[in-house]
Coordinates of N, CA and C in Angstrom, one line a residue:
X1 N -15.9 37.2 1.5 CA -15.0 36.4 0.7 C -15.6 35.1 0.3
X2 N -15.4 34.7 -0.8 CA -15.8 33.4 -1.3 C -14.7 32.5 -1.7
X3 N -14.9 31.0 -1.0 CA -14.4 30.0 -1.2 C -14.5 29.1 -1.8
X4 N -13.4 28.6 -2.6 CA -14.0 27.9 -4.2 C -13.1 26.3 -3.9
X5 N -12.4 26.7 -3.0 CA -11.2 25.4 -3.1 C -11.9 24.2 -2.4
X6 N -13.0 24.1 -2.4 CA -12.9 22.7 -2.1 C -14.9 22.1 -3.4
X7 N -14.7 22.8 -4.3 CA -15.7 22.8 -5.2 C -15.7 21.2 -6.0
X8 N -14.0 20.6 -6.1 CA -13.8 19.8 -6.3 C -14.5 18.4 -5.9
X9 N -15.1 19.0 -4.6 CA -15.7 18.1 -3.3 C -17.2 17.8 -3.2
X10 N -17.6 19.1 -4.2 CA -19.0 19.2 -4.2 C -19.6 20.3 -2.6
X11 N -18.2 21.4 -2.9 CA -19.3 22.3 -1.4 C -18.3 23.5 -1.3
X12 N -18.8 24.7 -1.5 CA -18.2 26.4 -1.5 C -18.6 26.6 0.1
X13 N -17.8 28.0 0.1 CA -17.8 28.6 1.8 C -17.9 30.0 1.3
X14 N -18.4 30.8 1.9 CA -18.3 32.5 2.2 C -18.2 32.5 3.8
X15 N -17.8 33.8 3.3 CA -17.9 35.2 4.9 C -18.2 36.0 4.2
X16 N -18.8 36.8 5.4 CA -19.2 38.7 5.1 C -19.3 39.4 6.4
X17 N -18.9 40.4 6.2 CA -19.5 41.4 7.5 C -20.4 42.5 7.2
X18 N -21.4 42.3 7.6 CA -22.5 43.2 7.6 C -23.1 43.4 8.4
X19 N -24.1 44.2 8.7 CA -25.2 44.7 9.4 C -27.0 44.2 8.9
X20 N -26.8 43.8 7.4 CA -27.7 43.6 6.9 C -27.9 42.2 6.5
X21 N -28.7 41.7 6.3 CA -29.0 40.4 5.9 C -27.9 39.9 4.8
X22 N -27.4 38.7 5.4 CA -26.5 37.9 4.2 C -26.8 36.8 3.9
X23 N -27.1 36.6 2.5 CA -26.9 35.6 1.6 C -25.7 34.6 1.0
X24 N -25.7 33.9 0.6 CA -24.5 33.0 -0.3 C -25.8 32.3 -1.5
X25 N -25.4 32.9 -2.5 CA -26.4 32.1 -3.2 C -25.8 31.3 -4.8
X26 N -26.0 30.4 -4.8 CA -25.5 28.9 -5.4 C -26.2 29.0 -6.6
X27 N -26.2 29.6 -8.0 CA -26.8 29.1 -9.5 C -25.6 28.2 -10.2
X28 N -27.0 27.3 -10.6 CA -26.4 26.6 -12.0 C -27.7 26.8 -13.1
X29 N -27.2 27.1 -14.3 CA -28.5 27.5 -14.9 C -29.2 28.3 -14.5
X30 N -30.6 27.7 -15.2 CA -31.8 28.6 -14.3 C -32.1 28.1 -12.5
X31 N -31.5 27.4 -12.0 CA -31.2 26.8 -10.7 C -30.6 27.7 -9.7
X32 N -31.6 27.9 -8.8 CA -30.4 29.2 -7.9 C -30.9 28.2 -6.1
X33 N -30.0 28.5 -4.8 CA -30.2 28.6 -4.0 C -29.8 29.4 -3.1
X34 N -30.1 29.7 -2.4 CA -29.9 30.7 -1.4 C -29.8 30.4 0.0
X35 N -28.7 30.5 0.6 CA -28.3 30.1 2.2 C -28.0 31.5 3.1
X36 N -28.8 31.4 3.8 CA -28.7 32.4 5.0 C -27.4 32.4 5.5
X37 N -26.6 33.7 5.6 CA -25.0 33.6 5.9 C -25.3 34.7 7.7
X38 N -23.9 34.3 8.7 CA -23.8 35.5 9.9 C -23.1 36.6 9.1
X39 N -23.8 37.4 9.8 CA -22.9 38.9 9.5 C -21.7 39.2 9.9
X40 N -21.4 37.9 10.8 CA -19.7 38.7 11.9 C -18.6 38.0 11.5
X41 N -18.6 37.6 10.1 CA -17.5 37.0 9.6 C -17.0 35.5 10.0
X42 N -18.1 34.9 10.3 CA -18.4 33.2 10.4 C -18.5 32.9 9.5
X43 N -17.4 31.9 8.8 CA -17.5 30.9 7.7 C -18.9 30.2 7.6
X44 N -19.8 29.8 6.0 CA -21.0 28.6 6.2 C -20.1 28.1 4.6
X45 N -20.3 27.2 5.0 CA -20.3 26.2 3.9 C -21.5 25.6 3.2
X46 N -21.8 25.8 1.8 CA -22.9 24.8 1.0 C -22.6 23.9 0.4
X47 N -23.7 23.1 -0.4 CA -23.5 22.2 -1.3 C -23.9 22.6 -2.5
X48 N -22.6 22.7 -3.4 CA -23.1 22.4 -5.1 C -24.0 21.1 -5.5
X49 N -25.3 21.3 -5.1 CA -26.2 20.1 -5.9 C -27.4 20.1 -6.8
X50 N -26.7 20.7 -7.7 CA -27.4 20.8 -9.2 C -26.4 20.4 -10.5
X51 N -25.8 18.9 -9.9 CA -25.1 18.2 -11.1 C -24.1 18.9 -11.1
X52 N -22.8 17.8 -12.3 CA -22.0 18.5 -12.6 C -21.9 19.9 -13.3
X53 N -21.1 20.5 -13.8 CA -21.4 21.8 -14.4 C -20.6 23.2 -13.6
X54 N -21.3 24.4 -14.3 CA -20.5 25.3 -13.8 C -21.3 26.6 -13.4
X55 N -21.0 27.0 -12.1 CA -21.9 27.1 -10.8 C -21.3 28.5 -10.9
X56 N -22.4 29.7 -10.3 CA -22.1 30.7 -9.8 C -22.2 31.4 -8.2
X57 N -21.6 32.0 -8.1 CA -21.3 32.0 -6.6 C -21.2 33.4 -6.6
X58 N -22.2 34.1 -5.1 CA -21.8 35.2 -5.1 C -22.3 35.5 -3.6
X59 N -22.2 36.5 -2.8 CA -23.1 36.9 -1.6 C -24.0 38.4 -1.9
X60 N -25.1 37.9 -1.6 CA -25.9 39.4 -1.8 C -26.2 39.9 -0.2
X61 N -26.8 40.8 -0.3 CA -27.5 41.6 1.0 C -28.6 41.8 0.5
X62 N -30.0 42.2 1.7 CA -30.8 43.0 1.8 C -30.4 44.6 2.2
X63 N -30.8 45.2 1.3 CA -30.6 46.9 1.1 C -31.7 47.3 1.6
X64 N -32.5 46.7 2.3 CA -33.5 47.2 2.7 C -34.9 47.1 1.9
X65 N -34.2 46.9 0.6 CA -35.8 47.2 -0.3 C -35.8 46.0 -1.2
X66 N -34.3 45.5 -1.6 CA -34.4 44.1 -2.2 C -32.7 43.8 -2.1
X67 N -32.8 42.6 -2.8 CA -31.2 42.2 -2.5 C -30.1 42.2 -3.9
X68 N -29.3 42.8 -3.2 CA -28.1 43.3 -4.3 C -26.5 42.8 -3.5
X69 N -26.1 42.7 -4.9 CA -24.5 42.0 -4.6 C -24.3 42.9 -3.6
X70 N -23.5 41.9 -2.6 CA -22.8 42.1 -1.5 C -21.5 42.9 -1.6
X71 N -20.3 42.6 -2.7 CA -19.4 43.0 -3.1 C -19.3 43.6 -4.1
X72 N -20.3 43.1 -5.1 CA -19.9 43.9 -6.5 C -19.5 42.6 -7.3
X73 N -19.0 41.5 -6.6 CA -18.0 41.0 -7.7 C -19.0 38.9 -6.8
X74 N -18.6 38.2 -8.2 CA -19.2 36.9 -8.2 C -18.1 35.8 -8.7
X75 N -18.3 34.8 -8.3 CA -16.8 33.3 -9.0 C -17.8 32.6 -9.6
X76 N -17.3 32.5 -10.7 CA -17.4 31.1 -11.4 C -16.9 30.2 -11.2
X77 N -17.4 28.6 -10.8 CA -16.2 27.7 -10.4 C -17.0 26.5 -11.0
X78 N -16.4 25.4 -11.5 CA -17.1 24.3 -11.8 C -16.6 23.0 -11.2
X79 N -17.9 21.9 -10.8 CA -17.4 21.1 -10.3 C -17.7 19.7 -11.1
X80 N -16.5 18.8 -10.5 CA -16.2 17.4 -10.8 C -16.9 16.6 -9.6
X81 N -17.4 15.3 -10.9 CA -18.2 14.4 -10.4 C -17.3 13.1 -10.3
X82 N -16.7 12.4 -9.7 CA -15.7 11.2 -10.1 C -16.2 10.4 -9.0
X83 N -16.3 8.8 -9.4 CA -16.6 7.9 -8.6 C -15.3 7.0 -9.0
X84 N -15.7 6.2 -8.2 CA -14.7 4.5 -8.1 C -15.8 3.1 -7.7
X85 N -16.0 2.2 -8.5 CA -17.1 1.6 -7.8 C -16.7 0.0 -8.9
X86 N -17.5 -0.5 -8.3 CA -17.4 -2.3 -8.7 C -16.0 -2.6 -8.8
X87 N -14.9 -2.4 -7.7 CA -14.3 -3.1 -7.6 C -13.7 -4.4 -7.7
X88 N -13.2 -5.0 -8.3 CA -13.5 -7.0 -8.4 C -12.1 -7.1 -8.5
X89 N -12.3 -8.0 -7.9 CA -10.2 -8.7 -7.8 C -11.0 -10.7 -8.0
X90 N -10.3 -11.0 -9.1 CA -10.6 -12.7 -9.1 C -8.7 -13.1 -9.4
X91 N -8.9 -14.3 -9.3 CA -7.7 -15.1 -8.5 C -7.8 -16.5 -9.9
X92 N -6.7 -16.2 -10.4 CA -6.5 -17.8 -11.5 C -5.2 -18.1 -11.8
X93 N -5.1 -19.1 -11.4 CA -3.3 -19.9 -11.5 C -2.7 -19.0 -11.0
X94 N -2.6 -18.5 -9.3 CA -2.2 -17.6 -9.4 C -1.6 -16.1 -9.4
X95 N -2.3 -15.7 -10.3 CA -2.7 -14.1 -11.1 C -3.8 -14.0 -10.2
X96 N -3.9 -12.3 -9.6 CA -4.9 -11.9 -9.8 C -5.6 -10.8 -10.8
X97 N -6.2 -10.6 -11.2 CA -7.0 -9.5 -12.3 C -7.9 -9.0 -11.4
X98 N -7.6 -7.4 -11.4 CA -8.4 -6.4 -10.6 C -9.2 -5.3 -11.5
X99 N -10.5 -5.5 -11.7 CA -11.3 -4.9 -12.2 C -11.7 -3.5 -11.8
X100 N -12.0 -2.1 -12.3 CA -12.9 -1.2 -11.5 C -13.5 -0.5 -12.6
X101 N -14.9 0.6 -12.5 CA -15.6 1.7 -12.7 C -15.2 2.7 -12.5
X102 N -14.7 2.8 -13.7 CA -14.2 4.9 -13.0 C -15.3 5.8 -14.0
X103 N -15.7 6.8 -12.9 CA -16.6 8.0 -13.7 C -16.4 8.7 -13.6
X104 N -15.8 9.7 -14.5 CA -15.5 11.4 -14.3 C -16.5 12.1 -15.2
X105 N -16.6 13.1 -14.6 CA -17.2 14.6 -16.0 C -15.8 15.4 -16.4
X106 N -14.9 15.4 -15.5 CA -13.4 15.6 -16.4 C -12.3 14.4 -16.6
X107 N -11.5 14.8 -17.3 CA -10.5 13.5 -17.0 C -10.3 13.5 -16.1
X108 N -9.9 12.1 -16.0 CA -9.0 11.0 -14.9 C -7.5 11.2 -15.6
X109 N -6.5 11.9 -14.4 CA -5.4 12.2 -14.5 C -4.5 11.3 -14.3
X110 N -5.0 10.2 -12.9 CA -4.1 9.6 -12.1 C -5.4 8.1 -11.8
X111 N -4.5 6.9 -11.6 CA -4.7 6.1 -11.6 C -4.2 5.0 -10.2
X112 N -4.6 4.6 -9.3 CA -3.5 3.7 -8.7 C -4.4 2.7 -7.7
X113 N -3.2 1.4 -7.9 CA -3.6 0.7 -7.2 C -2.7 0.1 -6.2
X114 N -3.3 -0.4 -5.4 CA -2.6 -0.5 -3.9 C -3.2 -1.7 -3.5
X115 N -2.1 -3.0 -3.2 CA -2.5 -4.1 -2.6 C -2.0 -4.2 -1.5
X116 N -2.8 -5.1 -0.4 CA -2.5 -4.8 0.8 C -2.5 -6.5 1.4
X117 N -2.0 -7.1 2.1 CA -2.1 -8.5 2.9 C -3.2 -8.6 3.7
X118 N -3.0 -9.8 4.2 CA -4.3 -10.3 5.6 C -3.6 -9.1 6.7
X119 N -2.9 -8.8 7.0 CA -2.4 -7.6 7.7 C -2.6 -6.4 7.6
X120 N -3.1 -6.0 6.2 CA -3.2 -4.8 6.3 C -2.0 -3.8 5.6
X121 N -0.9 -4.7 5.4 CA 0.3 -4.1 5.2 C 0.0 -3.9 3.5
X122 N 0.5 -2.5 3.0 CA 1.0 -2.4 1.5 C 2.3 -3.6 0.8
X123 N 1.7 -4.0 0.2 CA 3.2 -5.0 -0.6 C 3.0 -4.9 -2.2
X124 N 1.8 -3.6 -2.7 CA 2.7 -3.1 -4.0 C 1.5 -1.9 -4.4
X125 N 2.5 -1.5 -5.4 CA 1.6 0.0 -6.0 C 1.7 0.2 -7.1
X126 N 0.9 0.0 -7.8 CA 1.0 0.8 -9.2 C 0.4 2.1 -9.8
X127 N 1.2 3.0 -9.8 CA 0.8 4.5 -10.4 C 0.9 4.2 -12.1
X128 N -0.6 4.8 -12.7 CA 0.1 5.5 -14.1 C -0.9 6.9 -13.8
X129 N -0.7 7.9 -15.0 CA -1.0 8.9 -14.9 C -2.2 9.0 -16.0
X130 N -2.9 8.7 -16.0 CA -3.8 7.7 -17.0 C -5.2 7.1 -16.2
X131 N -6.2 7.3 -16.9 CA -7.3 6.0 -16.3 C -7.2 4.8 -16.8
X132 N -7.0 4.0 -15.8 CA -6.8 2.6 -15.7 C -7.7 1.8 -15.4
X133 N -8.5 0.5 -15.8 CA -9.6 0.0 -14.8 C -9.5 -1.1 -14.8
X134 N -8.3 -1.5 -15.5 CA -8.1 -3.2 -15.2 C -6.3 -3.6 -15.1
X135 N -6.3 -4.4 -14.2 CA -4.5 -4.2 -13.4 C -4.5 -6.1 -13.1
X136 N -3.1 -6.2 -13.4 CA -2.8 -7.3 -13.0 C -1.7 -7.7 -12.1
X137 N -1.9 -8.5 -11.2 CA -1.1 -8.6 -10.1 C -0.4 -10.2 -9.7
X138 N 0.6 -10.6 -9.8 CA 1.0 -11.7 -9.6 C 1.6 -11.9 -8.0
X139 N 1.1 -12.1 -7.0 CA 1.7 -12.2 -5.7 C 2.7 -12.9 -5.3
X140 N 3.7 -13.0 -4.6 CA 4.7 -14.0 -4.4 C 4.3 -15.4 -3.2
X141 N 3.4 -14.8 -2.7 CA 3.1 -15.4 -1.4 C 2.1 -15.7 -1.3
X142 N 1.3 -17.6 -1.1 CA -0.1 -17.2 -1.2 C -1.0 -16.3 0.0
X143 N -2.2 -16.2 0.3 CA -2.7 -15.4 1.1 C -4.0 -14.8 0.7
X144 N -4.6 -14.0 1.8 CA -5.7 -13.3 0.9 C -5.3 -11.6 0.9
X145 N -5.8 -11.1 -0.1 CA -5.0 -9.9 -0.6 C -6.3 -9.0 -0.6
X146 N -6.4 -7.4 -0.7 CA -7.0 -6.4 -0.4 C -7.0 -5.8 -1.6
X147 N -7.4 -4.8 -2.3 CA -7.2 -4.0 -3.2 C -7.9 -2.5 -3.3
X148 N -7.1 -1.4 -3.5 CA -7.9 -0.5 -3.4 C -7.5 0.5 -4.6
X149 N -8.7 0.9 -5.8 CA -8.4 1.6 -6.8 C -8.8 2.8 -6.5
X150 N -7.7 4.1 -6.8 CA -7.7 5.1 -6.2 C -7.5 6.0 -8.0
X151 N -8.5 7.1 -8.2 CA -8.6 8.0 -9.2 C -8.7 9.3 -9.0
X152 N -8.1 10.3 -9.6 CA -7.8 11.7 -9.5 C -8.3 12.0 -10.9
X153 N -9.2 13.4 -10.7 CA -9.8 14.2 -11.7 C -10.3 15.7 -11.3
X154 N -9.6 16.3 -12.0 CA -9.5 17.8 -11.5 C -9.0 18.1 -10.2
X155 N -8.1 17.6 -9.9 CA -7.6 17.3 -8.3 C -8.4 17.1 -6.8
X156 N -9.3 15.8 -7.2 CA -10.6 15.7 -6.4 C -9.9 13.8 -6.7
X157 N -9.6 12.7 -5.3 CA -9.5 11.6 -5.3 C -10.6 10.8 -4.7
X158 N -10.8 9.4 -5.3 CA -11.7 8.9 -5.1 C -11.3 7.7 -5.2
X159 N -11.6 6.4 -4.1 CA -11.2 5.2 -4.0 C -12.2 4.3 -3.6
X160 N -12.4 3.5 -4.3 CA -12.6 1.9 -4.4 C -12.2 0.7 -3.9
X161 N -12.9 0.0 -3.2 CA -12.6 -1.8 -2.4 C -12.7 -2.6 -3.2
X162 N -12.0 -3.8 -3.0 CA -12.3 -5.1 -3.4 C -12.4 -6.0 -2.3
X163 N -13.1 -7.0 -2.2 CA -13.7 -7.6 -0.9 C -12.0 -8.4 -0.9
X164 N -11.7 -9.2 0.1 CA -10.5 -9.7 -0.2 C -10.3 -11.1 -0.9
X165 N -9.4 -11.7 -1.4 CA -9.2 -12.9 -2.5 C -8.1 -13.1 -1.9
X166 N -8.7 -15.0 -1.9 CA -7.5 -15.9 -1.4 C -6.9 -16.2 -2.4
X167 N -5.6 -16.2 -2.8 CA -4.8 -16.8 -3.8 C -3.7 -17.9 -3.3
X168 N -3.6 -19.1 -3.8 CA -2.6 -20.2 -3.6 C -2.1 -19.8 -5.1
X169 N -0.7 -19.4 -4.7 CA 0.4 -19.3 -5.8 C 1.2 -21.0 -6.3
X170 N 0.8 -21.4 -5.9 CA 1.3 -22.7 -6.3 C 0.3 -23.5 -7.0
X171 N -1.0 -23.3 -7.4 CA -2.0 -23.1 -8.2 C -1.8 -22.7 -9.7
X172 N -1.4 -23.3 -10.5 CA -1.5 -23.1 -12.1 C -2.0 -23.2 -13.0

């Protein structure tokens, strides 16, 4: 059996039971790999690492004379590449303005950010369903504040820091 649900992640899983040599073998393109699988129905997990794209998956055997599908039957599954990166939170009269880098090879569905205190505690959130990469925040309290931008694409999340920023709200 082959495992696609976590392709999102960048990595498939098989089992097989056999007697004969097992394979899991990984194409994209002309790009193939091949991972040595156990016969007694032990889960291996690989990595999809031939870029974004869409990857074929199958298990063969040795028949003795060469290798042929395992089952008969192969998935197609494609995977998503999404980052979160250069997070920046700057501080004026005030306001903070929180910057980020979002990369997908599919859309970005979901967007959110999450500020956090010198404690660690959440004291606000903003969801849209939408890629977002610039958010503004007006704090009630001065302090230094945390930020963490969080992105969904093909149902695969990915999150981003900002180092932390002291804000005096009584600053205009």
């Amino acid at each position: 059996a082959i495992d696609t649900s976590s392709a999102s992640q960048g990595y498939v899983g098989a089992t097989g039971n056999s007697s004969s040599r097992l394979k899991l073998q990984v194409t994209r393109g002309e790009q193939s790999y091949n991972y040595d699988m156990p016969g007694d129905g032990t889960p291996v997990f690989v990595p999809m690492n031939m870029g974004d794209g869409t990857y074929t998956v199958r298990v063969i055997l040795f028949d003795g004379t060469t290798w042929v599908d395992a089952y008969g039957a192969w998935t197609t599954v494609a995977q998503t590449k999404l980052s979160v990166s250069n997070v920046t939170a700057t501080a004026k009269g005030g306001v903070i303005t929180v910057n980020a880098q979002i990369s997908s090879s599919n859309t970005v569905s979901d967007t959110v950010l999450t500020v956090y205190d010198s404690n660690w505690s959440i004291v606000h959130t903003e969801a849209v369903l939408y890629k977002k990469t610039s958010f503004t925040y007006v704090p009630k309290t001065s302090g230094v504040y945390y930020f963490c931008v969080s992105a969904a694409a093909a149902g695969n999340w990915q999150n981003g820091w900002s180092a932390g920023v002291n804000v005096n709200v009584d600053q205009k």
